[in-house]
Short mmCIF file of C-alpha atoms in Angstrom, two decimals:
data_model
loop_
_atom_site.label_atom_id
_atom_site.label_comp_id
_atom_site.label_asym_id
_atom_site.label_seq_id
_atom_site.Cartn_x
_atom_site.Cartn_y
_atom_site.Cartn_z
CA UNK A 1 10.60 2.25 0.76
CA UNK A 2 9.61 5.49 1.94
CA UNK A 3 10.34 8.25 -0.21
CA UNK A 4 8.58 11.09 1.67
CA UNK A 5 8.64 10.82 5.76
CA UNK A 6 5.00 10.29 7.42
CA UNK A 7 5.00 13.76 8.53
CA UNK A 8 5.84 15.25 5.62
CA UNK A 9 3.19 13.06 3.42
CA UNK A 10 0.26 13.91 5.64
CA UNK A 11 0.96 17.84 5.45
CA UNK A 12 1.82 17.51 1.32
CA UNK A 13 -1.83 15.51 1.50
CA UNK A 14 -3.44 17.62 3.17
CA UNK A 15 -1.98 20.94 0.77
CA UNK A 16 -3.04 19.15 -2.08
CA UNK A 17 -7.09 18.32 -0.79
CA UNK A 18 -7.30 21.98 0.28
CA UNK A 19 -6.13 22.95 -2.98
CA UNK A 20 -8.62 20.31 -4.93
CA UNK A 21 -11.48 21.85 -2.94
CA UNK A 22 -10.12 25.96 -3.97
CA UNK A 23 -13.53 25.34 -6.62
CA UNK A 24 -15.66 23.79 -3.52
CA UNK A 25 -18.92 23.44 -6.06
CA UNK A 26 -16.91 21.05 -9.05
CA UNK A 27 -14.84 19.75 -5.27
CA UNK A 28 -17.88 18.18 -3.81
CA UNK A 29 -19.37 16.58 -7.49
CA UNK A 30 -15.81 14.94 -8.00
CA UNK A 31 -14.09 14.06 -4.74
CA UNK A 32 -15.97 11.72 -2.46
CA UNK A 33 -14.67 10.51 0.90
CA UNK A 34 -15.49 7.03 1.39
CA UNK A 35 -15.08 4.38 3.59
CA UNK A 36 -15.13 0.51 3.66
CA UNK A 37 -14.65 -2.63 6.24
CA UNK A 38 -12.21 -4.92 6.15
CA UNK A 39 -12.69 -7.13 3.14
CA UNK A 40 -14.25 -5.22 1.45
CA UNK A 41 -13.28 -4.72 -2.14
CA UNK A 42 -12.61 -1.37 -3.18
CA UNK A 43 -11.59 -1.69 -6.63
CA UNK A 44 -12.36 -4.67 -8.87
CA UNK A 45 -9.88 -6.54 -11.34
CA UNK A 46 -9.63 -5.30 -15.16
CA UNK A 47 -12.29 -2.09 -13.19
CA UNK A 48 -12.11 0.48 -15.82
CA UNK A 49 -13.40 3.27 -13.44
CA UNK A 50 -11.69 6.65 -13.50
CA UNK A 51 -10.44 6.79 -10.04
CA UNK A 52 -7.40 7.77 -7.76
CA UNK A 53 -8.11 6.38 -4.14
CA UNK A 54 -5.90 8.15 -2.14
CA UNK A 55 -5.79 6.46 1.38
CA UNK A 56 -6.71 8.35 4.58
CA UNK A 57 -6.21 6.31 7.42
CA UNK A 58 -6.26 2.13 7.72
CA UNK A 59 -4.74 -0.85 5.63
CA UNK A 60 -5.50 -2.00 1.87
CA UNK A 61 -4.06 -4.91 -0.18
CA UNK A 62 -3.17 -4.65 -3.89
CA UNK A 63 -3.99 -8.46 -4.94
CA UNK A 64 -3.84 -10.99 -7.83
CA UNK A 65 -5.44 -14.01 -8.20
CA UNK A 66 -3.39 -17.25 -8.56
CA UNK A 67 -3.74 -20.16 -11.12
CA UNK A 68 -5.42 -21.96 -8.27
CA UNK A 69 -7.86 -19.13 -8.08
CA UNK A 70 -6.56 -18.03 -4.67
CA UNK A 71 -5.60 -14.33 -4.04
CA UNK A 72 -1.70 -13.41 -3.39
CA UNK A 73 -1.29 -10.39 -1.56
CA UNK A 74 1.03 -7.84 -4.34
CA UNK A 75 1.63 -5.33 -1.65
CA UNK A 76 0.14 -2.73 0.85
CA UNK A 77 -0.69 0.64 0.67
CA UNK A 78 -1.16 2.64 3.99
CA UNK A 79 -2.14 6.39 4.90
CA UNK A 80 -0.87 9.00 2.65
CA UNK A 81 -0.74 6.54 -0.46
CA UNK A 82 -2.39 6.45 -3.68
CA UNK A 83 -3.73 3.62 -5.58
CA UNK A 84 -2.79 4.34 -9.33
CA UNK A 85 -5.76 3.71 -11.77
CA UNK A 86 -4.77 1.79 -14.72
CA UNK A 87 -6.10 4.61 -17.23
CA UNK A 88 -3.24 6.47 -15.84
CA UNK A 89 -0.58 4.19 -18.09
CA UNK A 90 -2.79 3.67 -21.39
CA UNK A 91 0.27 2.66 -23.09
CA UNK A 92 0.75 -0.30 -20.75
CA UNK A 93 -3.05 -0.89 -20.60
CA UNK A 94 -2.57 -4.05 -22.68
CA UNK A 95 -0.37 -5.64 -20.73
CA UNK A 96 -1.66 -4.97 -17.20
CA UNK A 97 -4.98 -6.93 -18.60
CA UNK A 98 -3.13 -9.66 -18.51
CA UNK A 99 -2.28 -9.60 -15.22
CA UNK A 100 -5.74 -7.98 -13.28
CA UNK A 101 -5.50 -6.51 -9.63
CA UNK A 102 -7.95 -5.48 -6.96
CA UNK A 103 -7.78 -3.44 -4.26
CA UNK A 104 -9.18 -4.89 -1.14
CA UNK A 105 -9.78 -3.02 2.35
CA UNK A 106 -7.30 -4.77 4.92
CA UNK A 107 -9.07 -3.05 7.79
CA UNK A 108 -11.78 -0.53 8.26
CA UNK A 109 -10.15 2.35 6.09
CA UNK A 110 -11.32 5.33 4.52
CA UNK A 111 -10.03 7.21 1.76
CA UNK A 112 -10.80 10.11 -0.82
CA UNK A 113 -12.12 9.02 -4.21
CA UNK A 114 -10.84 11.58 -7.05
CA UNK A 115 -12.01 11.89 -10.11
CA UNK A 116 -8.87 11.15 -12.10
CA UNK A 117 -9.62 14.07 -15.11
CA UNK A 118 -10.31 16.49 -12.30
CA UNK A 119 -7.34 15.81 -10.61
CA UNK A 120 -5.16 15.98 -13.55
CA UNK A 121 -6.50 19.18 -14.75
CA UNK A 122 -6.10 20.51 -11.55
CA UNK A 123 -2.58 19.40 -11.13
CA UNK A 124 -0.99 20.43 -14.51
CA UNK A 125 -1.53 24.33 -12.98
CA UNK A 126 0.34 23.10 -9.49
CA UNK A 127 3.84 21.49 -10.69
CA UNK A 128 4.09 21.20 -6.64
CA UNK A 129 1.19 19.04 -6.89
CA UNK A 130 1.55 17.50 -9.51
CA UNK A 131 5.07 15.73 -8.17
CA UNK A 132 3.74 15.17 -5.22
CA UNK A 133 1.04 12.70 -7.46
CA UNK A 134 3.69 11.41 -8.72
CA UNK A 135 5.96 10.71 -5.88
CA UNK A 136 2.95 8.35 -4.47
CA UNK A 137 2.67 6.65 -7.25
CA UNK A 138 6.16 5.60 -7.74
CA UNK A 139 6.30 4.71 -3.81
CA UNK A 140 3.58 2.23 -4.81
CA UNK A 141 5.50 0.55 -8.08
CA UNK A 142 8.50 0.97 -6.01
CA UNK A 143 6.89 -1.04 -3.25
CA UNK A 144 5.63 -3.48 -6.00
CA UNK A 145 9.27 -4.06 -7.10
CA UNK A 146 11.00 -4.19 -3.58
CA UNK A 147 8.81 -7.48 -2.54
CA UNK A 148 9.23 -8.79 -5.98
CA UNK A 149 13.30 -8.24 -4.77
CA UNK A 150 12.95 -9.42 -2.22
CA UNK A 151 11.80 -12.75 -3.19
CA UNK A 152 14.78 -13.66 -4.49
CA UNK A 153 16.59 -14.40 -1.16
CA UNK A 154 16.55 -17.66 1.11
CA UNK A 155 13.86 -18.50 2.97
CA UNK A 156 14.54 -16.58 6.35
CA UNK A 157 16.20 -13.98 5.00
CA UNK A 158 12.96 -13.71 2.77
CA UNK A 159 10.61 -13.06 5.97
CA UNK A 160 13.34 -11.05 7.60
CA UNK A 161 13.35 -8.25 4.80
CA UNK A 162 9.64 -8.27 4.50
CA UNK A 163 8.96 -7.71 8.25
CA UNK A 164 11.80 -5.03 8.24
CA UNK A 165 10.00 -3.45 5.08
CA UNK A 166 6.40 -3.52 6.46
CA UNK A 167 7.75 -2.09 9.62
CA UNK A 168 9.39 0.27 7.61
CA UNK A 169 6.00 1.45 5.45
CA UNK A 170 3.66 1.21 8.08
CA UNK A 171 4.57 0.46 11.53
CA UNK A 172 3.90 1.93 14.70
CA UNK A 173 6.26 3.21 17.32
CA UNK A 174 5.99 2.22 20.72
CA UNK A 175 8.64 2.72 22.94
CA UNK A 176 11.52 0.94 21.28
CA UNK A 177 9.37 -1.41 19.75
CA UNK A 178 7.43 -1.37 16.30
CA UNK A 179 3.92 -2.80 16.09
CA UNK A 180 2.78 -3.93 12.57
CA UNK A 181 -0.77 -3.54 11.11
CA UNK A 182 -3.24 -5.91 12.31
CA UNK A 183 -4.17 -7.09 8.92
CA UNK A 184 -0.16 -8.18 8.59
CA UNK A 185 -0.91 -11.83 9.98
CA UNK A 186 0.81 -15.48 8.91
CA UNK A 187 -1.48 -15.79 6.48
CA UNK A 188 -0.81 -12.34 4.54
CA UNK A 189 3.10 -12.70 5.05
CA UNK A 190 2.89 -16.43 3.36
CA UNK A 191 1.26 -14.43 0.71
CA UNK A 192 3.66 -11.36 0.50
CA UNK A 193 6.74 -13.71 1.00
CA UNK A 194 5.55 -16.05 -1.96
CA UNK A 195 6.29 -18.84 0.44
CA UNK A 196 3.78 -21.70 2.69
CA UNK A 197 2.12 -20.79 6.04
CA UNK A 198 3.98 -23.11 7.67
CA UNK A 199 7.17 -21.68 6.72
CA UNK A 200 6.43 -18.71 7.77
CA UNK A 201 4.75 -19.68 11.05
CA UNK A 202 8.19 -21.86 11.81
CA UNK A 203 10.15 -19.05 11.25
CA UNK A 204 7.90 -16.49 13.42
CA UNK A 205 8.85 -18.66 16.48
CA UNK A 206 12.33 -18.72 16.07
CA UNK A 207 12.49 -14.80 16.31
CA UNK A 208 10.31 -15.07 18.95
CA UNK A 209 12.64 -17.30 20.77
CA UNK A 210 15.18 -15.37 19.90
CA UNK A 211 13.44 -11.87 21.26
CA UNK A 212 13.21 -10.20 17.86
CA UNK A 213 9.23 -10.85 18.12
CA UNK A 214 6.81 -10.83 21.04
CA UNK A 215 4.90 -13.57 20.06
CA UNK A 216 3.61 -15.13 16.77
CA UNK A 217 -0.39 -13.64 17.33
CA UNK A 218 -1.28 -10.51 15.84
CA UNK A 219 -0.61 -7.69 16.08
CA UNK A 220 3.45 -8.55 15.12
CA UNK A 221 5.69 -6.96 17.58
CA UNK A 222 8.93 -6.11 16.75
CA UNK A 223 10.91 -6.05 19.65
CA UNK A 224 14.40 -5.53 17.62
CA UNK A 225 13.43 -2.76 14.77
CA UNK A 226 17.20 -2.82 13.60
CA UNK A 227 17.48 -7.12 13.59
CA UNK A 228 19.03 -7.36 9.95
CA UNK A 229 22.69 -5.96 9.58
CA UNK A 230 22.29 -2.65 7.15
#
């Protein structure tokens, strides 16, 4: 799911904001840094603002709401990723209205809002740049369509993958072990996984008995990164 190593995101992210803020006076009227608390929603369904949120540090959800007016959790975007405004695929803008997203803060995070014509214009001068734009945003449809994937397989197989992606995307080293997000709890891998609570809660303590998890609380310890066969 990664298509540019952590390392060499941050340093391509951090090229590309000093670049943005070359003209520091049109910089500071069009790129904002912002920050929110967990729950909060960033971006609201069918929003028509002209935005890129390009994540700095924490957790944020890309959600739909269900025929039972619930939200299901799409996917996750972490630092280094970019949240793709819709007036980015006009051609498609139909269609997405049919099926609205938000964007909701899964922890404290904070992020830099761009103004989406100022980052364009911008780009079109840096081809470097510019495919570095769109590198994130195909990591994020990319992400989109691996879960969708990935809920084609059995039930434990299901939750496997998805913990073995999320580790993948956003996980933490610590020693040999990999801790997930905070915000990745039962609840949000139900959601993810397209499958009940219970399910997934069932499941969580057989891989704990079997030593593949620490426990079943939050944060999710993986204490077996490579558990599935490649």
């Amino acid at each position: 799911m990664n298509f540019v190593d952590d390392h060499s995101a941050a340093l391509k992210m951090q090229e590309l904001l000093n670049y943005l803020y070359t003209s520091s006076d049109l910089a500071t009227r069009y790129i904002q840094e912002v920050s929110f608390r967990k729950n909060d929603i960033i971006v609201e369904p069918n929003d028509s603002s002209n935005f890129f949120y390009l994540v700095q540090s924490g957790v944020a959800f890309v959600e739909a709401w269900t025929e039972g007016n619930e939200r299901e959790v799409l996917y996750l975007l972490t630092s280094n990723q970019l949240y793709s405004p819709e007036s980015l695929y006009d051609n498609f803008k139909g269609c997405l209205n049919l099926f609205p997203r938000q964007l909701r803060a899964a922890s404290n995070l904070s992020a830099y809002k761009i103004d989406c014509d100022f980052m364009m214009d911008h780009l079109y001068a840096q081809p470097k740049h510019l495919n570095f734009l769109f590198l994130t945003a195909l990591r994020e449809l990319s992400s989109a369509q691996l879960i969708f994937h990935i809920h084609k397989f059995p039930t434990e197989e299901r939750i496997d993958r998805m913990l073995q992606v999320i580790a993948s995307a956003s996980g933490e080293q610590t020693g040999e072990s990999i801790l997930l997000p905070s915000a990745i709890n039962q609840s949000v891998l139900a959601s993810l996984c397209g499958l009940s609570q219970s399910a997934i809660s069932i499941h969580l303590k057989k891989l704990v008995k079997e030593g593949t998890l620490s426990s079943t609380h939050t944060p999710l310890q993986i204490l077996k990164p490579n558990f599935l066969p490649h």
